Tab-separated table of C-alpha atoms and ligand atoms in Angstrom:
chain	number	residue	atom	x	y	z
A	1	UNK	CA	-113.528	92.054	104.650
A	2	UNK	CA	-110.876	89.729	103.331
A	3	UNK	CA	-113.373	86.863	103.209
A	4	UNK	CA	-114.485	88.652	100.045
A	5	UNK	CA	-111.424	88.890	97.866
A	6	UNK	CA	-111.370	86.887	95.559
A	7	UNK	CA	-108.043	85.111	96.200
A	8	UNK	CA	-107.520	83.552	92.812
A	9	UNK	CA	-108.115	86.419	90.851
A	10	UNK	CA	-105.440	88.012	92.891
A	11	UNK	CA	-102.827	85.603	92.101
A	12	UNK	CA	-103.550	86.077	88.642
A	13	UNK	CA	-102.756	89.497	88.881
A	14	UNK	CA	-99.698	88.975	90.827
A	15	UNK	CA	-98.443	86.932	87.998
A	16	UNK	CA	-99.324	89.296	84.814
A	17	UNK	CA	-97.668	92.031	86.716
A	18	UNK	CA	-94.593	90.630	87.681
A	19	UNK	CA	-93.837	88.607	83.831
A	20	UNK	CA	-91.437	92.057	83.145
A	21	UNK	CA	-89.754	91.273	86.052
A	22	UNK	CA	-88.369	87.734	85.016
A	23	UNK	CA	-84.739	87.662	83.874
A	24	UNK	CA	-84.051	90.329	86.899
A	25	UNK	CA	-81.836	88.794	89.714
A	26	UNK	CA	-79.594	85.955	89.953
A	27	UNK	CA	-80.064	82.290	90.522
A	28	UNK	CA	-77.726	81.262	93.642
A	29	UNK	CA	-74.998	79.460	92.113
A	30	UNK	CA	-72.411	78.437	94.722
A	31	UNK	CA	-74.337	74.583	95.372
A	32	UNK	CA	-74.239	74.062	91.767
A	33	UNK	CA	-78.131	71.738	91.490
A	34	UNK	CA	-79.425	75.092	92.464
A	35	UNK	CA	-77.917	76.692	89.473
A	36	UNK	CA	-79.303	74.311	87.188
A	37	UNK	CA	-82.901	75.551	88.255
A	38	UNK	CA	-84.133	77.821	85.525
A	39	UNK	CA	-84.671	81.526	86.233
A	40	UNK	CA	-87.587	81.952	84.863
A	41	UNK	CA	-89.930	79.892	87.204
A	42	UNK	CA	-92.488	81.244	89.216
A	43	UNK	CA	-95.031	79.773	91.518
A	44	UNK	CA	-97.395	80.983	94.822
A	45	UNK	CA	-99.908	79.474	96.616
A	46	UNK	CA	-102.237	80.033	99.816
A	47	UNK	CA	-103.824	78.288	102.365
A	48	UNK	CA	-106.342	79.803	104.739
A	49	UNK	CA	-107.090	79.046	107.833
A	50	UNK	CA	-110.423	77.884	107.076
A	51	UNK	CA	-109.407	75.407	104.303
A	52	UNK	CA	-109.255	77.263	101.457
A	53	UNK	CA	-105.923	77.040	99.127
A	54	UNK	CA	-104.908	78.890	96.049
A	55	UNK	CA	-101.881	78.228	94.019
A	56	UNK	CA	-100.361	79.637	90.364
A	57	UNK	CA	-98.135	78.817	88.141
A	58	UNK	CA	-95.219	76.639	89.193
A	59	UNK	CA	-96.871	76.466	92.778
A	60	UNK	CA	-96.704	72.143	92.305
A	61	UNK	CA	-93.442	72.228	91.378
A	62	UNK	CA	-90.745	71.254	93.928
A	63	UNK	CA	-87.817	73.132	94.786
A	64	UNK	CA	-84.560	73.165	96.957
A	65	UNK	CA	-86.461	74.854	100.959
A	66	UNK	CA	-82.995	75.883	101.795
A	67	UNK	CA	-82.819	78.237	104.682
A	68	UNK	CA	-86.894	77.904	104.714
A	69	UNK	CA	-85.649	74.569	106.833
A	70	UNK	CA	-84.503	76.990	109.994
A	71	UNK	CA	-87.976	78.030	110.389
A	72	UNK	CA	-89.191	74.453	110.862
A	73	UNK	CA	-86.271	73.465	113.091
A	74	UNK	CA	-86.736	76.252	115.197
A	75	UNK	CA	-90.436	75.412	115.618
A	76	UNK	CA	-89.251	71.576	116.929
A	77	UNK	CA	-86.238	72.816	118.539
A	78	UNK	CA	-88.175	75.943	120.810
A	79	UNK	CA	-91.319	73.148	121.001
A	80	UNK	CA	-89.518	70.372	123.103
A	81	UNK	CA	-86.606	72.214	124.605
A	82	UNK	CA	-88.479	75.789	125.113
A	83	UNK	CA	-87.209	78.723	126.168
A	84	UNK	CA	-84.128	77.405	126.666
A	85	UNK	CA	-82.564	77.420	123.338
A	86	UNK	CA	-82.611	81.178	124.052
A	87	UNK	CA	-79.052	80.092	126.413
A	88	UNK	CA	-77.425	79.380	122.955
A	89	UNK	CA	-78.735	81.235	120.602
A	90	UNK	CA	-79.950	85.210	120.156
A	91	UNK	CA	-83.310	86.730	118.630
A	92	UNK	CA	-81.624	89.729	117.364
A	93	UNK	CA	-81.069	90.597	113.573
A	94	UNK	CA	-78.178	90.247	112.387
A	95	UNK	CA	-77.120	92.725	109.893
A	96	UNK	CA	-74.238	90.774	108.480
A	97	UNK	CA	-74.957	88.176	105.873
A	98	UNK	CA	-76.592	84.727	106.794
A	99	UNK	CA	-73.068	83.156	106.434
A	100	UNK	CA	-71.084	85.573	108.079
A	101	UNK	CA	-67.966	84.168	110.259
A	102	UNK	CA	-66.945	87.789	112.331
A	103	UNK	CA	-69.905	88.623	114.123
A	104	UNK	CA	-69.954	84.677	115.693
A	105	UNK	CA	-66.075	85.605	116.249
A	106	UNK	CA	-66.270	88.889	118.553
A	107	UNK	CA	-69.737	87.564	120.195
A	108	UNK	CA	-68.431	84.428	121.923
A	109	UNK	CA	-70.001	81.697	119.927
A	110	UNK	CA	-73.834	82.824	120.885
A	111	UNK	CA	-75.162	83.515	117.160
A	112	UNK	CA	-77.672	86.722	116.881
A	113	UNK	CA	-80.349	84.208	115.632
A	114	UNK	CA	-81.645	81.002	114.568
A	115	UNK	CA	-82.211	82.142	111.090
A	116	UNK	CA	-78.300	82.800	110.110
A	117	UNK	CA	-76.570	79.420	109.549
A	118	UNK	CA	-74.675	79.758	113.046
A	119	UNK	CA	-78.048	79.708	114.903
A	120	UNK	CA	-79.338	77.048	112.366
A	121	UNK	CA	-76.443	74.718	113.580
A	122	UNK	CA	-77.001	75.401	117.134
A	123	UNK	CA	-80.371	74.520	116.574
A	124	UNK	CA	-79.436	71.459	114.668
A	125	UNK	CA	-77.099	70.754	117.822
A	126	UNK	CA	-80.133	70.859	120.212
A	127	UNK	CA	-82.526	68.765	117.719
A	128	UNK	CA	-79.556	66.046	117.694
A	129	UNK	CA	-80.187	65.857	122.146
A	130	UNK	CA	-83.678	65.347	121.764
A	131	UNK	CA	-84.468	63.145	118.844
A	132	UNK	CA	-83.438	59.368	117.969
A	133	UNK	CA	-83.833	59.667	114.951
A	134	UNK	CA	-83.697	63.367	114.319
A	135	UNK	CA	-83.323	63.040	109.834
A	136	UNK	CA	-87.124	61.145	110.272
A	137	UNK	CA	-88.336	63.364	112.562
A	138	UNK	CA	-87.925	66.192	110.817
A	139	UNK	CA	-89.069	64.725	107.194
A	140	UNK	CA	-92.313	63.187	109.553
A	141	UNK	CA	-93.260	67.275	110.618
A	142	UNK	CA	-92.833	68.265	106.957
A	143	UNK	CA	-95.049	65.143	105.681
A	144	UNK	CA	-97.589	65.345	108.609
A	145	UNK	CA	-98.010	69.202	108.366
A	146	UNK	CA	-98.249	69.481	104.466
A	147	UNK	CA	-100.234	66.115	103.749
A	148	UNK	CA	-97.158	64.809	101.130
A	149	UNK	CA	-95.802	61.316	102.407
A	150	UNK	CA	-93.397	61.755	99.386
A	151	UNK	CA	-91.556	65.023	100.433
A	152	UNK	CA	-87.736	63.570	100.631
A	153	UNK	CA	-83.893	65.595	100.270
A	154	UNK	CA	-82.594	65.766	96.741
A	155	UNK	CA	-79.495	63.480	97.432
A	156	UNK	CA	-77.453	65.253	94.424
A	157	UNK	CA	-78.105	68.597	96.903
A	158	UNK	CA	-77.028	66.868	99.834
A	159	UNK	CA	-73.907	65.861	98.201
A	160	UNK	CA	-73.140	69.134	96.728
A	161	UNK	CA	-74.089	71.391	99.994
A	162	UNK	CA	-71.732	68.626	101.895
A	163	UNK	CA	-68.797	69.467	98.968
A	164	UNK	CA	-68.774	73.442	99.097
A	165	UNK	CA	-69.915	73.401	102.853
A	166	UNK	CA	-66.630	75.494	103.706
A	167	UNK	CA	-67.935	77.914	105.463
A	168	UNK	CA	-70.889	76.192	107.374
A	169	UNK	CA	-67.869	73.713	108.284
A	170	UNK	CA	-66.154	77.070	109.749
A	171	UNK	CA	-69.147	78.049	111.816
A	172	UNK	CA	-69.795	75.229	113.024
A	173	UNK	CA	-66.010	74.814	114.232
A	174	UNK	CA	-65.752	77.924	116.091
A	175	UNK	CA	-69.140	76.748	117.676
A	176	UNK	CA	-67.670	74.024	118.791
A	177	UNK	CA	-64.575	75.823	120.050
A	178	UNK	CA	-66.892	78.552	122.021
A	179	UNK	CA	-68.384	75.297	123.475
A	180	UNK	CA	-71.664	75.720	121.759
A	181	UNK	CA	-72.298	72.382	120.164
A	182	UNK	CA	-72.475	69.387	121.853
A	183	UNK	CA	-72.315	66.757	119.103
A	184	UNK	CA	-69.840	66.267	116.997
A	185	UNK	CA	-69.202	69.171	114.065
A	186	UNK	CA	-69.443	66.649	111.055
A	187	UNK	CA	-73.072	64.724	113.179
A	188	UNK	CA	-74.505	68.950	113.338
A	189	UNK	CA	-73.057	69.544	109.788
A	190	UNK	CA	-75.247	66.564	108.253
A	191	UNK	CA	-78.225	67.181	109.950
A	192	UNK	CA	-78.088	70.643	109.001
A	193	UNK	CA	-77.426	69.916	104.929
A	194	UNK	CA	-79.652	66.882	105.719
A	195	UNK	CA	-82.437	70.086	106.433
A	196	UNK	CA	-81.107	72.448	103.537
A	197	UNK	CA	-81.869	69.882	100.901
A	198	UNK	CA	-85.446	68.874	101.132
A	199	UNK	CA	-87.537	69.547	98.009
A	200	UNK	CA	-90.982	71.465	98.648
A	201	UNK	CA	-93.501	72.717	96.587
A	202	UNK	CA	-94.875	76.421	97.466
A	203	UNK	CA	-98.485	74.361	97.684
A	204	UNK	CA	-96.769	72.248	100.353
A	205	UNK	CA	-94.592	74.992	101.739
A	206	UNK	CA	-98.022	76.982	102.380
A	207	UNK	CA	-99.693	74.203	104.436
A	208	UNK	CA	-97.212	73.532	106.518
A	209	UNK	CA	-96.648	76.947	107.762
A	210	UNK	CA	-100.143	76.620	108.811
A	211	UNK	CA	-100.151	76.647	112.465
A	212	UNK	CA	-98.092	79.762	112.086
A	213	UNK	CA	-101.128	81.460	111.153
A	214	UNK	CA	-103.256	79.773	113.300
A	215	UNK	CA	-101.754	80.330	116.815
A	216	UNK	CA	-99.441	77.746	116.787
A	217	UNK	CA	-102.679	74.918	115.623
A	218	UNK	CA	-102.717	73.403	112.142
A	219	UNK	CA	-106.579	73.331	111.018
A	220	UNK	CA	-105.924	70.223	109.084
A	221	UNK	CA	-102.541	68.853	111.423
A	222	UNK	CA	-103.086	69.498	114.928
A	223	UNK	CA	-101.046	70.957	117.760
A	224	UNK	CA	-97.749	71.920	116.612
A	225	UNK	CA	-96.642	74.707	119.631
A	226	UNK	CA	-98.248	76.482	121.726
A	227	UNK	CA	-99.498	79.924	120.761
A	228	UNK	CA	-97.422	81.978	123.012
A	229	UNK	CA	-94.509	80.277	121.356
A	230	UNK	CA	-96.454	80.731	118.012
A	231	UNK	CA	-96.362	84.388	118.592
A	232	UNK	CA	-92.719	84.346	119.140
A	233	UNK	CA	-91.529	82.430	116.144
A	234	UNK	CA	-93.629	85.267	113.938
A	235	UNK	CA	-92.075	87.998	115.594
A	236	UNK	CA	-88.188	86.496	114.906
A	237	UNK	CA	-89.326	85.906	111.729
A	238	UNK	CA	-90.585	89.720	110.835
A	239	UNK	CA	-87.172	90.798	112.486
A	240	UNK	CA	-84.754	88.248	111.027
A	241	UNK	CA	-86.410	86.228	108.348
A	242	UNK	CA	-85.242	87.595	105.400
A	243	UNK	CA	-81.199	87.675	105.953
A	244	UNK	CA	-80.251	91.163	106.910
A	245	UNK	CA	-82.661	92.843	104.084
A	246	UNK	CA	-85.583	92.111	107.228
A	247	UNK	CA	-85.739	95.838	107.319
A	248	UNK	CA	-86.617	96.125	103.786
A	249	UNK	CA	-89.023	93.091	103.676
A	250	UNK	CA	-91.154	94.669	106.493
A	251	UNK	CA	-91.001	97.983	104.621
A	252	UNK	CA	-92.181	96.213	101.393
A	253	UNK	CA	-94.457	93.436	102.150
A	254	UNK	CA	-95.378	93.809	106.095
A	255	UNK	CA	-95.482	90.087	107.040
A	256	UNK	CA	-93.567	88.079	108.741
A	257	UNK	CA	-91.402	85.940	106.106
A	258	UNK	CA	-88.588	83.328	106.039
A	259	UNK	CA	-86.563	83.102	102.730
A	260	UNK	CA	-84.138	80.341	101.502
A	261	UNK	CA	-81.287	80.879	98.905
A	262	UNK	CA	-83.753	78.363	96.606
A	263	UNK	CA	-85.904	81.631	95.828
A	264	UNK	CA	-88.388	80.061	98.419
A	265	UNK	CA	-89.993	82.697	100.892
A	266	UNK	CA	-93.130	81.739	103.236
A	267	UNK	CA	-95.170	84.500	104.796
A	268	UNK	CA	-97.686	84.223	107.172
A	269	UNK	CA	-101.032	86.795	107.502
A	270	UNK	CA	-101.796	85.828	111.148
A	271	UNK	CA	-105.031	84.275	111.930
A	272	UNK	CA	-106.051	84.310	108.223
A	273	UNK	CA	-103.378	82.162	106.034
A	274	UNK	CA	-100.151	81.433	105.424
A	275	UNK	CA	-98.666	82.078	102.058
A	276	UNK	CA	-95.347	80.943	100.019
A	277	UNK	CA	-93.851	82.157	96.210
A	278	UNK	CA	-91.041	80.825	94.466
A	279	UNK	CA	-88.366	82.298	92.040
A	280	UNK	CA	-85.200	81.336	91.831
A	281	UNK	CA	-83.388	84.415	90.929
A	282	UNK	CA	-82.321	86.224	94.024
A	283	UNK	CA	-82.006	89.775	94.525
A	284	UNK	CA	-78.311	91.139	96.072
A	285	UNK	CA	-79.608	90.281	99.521
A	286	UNK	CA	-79.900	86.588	98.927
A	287	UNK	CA	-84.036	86.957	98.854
A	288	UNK	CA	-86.228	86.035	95.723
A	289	UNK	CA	-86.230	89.143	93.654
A	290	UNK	CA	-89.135	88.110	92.288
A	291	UNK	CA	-90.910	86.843	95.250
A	292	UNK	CA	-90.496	89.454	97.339
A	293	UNK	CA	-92.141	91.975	94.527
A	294	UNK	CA	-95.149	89.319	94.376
A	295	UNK	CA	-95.569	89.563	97.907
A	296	UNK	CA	-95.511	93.117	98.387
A	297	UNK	CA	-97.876	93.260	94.945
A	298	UNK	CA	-100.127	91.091	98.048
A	299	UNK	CA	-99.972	93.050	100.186
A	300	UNK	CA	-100.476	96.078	98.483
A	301	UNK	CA	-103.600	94.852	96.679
A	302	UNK	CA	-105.260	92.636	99.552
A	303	UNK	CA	-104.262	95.248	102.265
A	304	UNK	CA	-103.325	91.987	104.194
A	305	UNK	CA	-99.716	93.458	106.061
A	306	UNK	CA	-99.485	93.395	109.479
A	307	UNK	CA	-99.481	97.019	109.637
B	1	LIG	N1	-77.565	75.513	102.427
B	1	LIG	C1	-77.376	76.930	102.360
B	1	LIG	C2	-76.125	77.322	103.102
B	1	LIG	O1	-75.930	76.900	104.197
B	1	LIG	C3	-78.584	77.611	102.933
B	1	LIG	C4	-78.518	79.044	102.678
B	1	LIG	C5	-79.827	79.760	102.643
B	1	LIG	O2	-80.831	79.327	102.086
B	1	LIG	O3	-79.803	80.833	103.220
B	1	LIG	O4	-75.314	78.046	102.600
């Protein structure tokens, strides 16, 4: 059945219906390049399985992949040091914000998941012990999987995200006093900005999540994970994607999604394609306001959720 939609039309749609929604939301302003961004962009793509891709709008145009990064460190983090990372790091949602200092406090230095910026760092932490050259490796996954040798950081984001870091700086020092890093705070802190500061476009964005979709096998990149582990990375992300408004996302759009404070979010339709939107003004849970209406306006009209 959803061999015969007609994709492109859909988009179209999607982006008639949500023009009265522009000017809702807020653009994330605390890294100030990400305030610059203007509020009224908009952009989506797709990419099937089978080759097909789709894209609207601003879907070429790059932006800041924020916490969109934890989703790919996870997948090279859980790939080379499996099941292990689960030692250090939960698979529970949160229900505090991504940033939040307390709940790290009262549980011991174990963060609920790999998607709030405690687990990100952890991750980071483990990525440091297995890579030489982890800032490479992680660029080479992004390049390999999307097909752009000229994906890079924006280095006036790294320096900002390294200026207002406070509170990342705080997490990752009560990590490190619960015994949960092993490198040194600043070496996890720069990887982990390093990560935050890519620019993506949703085009590229949408291919690599491929092998998401595809039991853990890029069509057009090969063997990322296996699909068991495939399986499990989709189910954290329909639980704890989407800061703690994961609840909400699943109510509204019924895929699994990860979200980044750049108004990125990916979603993946298993075995069929993997999807990404992008609108900088977020709603009061840190999640594209307008992205998250576009992909529920998916959903709704391809009767592509989950459920
Ligand atoms: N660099 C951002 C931070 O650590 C990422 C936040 C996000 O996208 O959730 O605050």
């Amino acid at each position: 059945l959803s061999k015969d939609i007609d994709y492109q039309s859909v988009l179209s749609e999607i982006h008639n219906e949500i023009a009265p929604l522009i000017g809702g939301g807020k653009v994330a302003n605390y890294i100030p390049p990400l305030a610059e961004v203007p509020s009224e962009k908009f952009g989506m793509a797709l990419q099937c399985t089978e080759g097909e891709s789709f894209s609207i709008a601003d879907g070429g145009e790059r932006f800041s992949i924020q916490s969109i990064s934890k989703l790919f460190a996870l997948t090279l983090a859980y790939r080379h040091a499996g099941a292990s990372i689960w030692e250090r790091v939960g698979r529970e949602p949160s229900g505090t914000p991504f940033n939040s200092l307390v709940q790290l406090e009262y549980e011991k230095g174990i963060p609920r998941n790999p998607f709030i910026n405690a687990g990100a760092l952890v991750i980071s932490d483990i990525i440091l012990g297995l890579a030489t050259d982890p800032q490479n490796s992680f660029l080479g996954f992004l390049r390999e999987q999307s097909g752009s040798s000229s994906i890079k950081v924006d280095e006036a984001t790294l320096r900002a995200e390294k200026a207002t870091g406070h509170r990342n700086r705080a997490l990752a020092n009560l990590l490190k006093d619960f015994d949960n890093l092993e490198h040194p705070v600043e070496d996890v802190l720069d990887f982990y900005f390093f990560q935050c500061s890519v620019k993506m476009n949703c085009q590229e964005l949408a291919s690599t999540c491929l092998y998401l979709a595809n039991q853990g096998d890029s069509p057009h990149a090969g063997k990322v994970i296996s699909a068991r582990k495939a399986k499990r990375i989709n189910a954290v992300m329909l639980t704890c994607g989407t800061y703690d408004a994961a609840g909400d996302f699943a109510y509204r759009v019924g895929l699994p999604g990860k979200s980044g404070v750049g108004g990125g979010i990916v979603a993946i339709v298993p075995d069929l394609m993997s999807l990404c939107v992008w609108s900088p003004a977020l709603n009061s849970s840190g999640n594209s306001y307008v992205g998250t209406k576009a992909l529920e306006l998916f959903t709704t009209k391809t009767h592509l959720s989950i459920f």
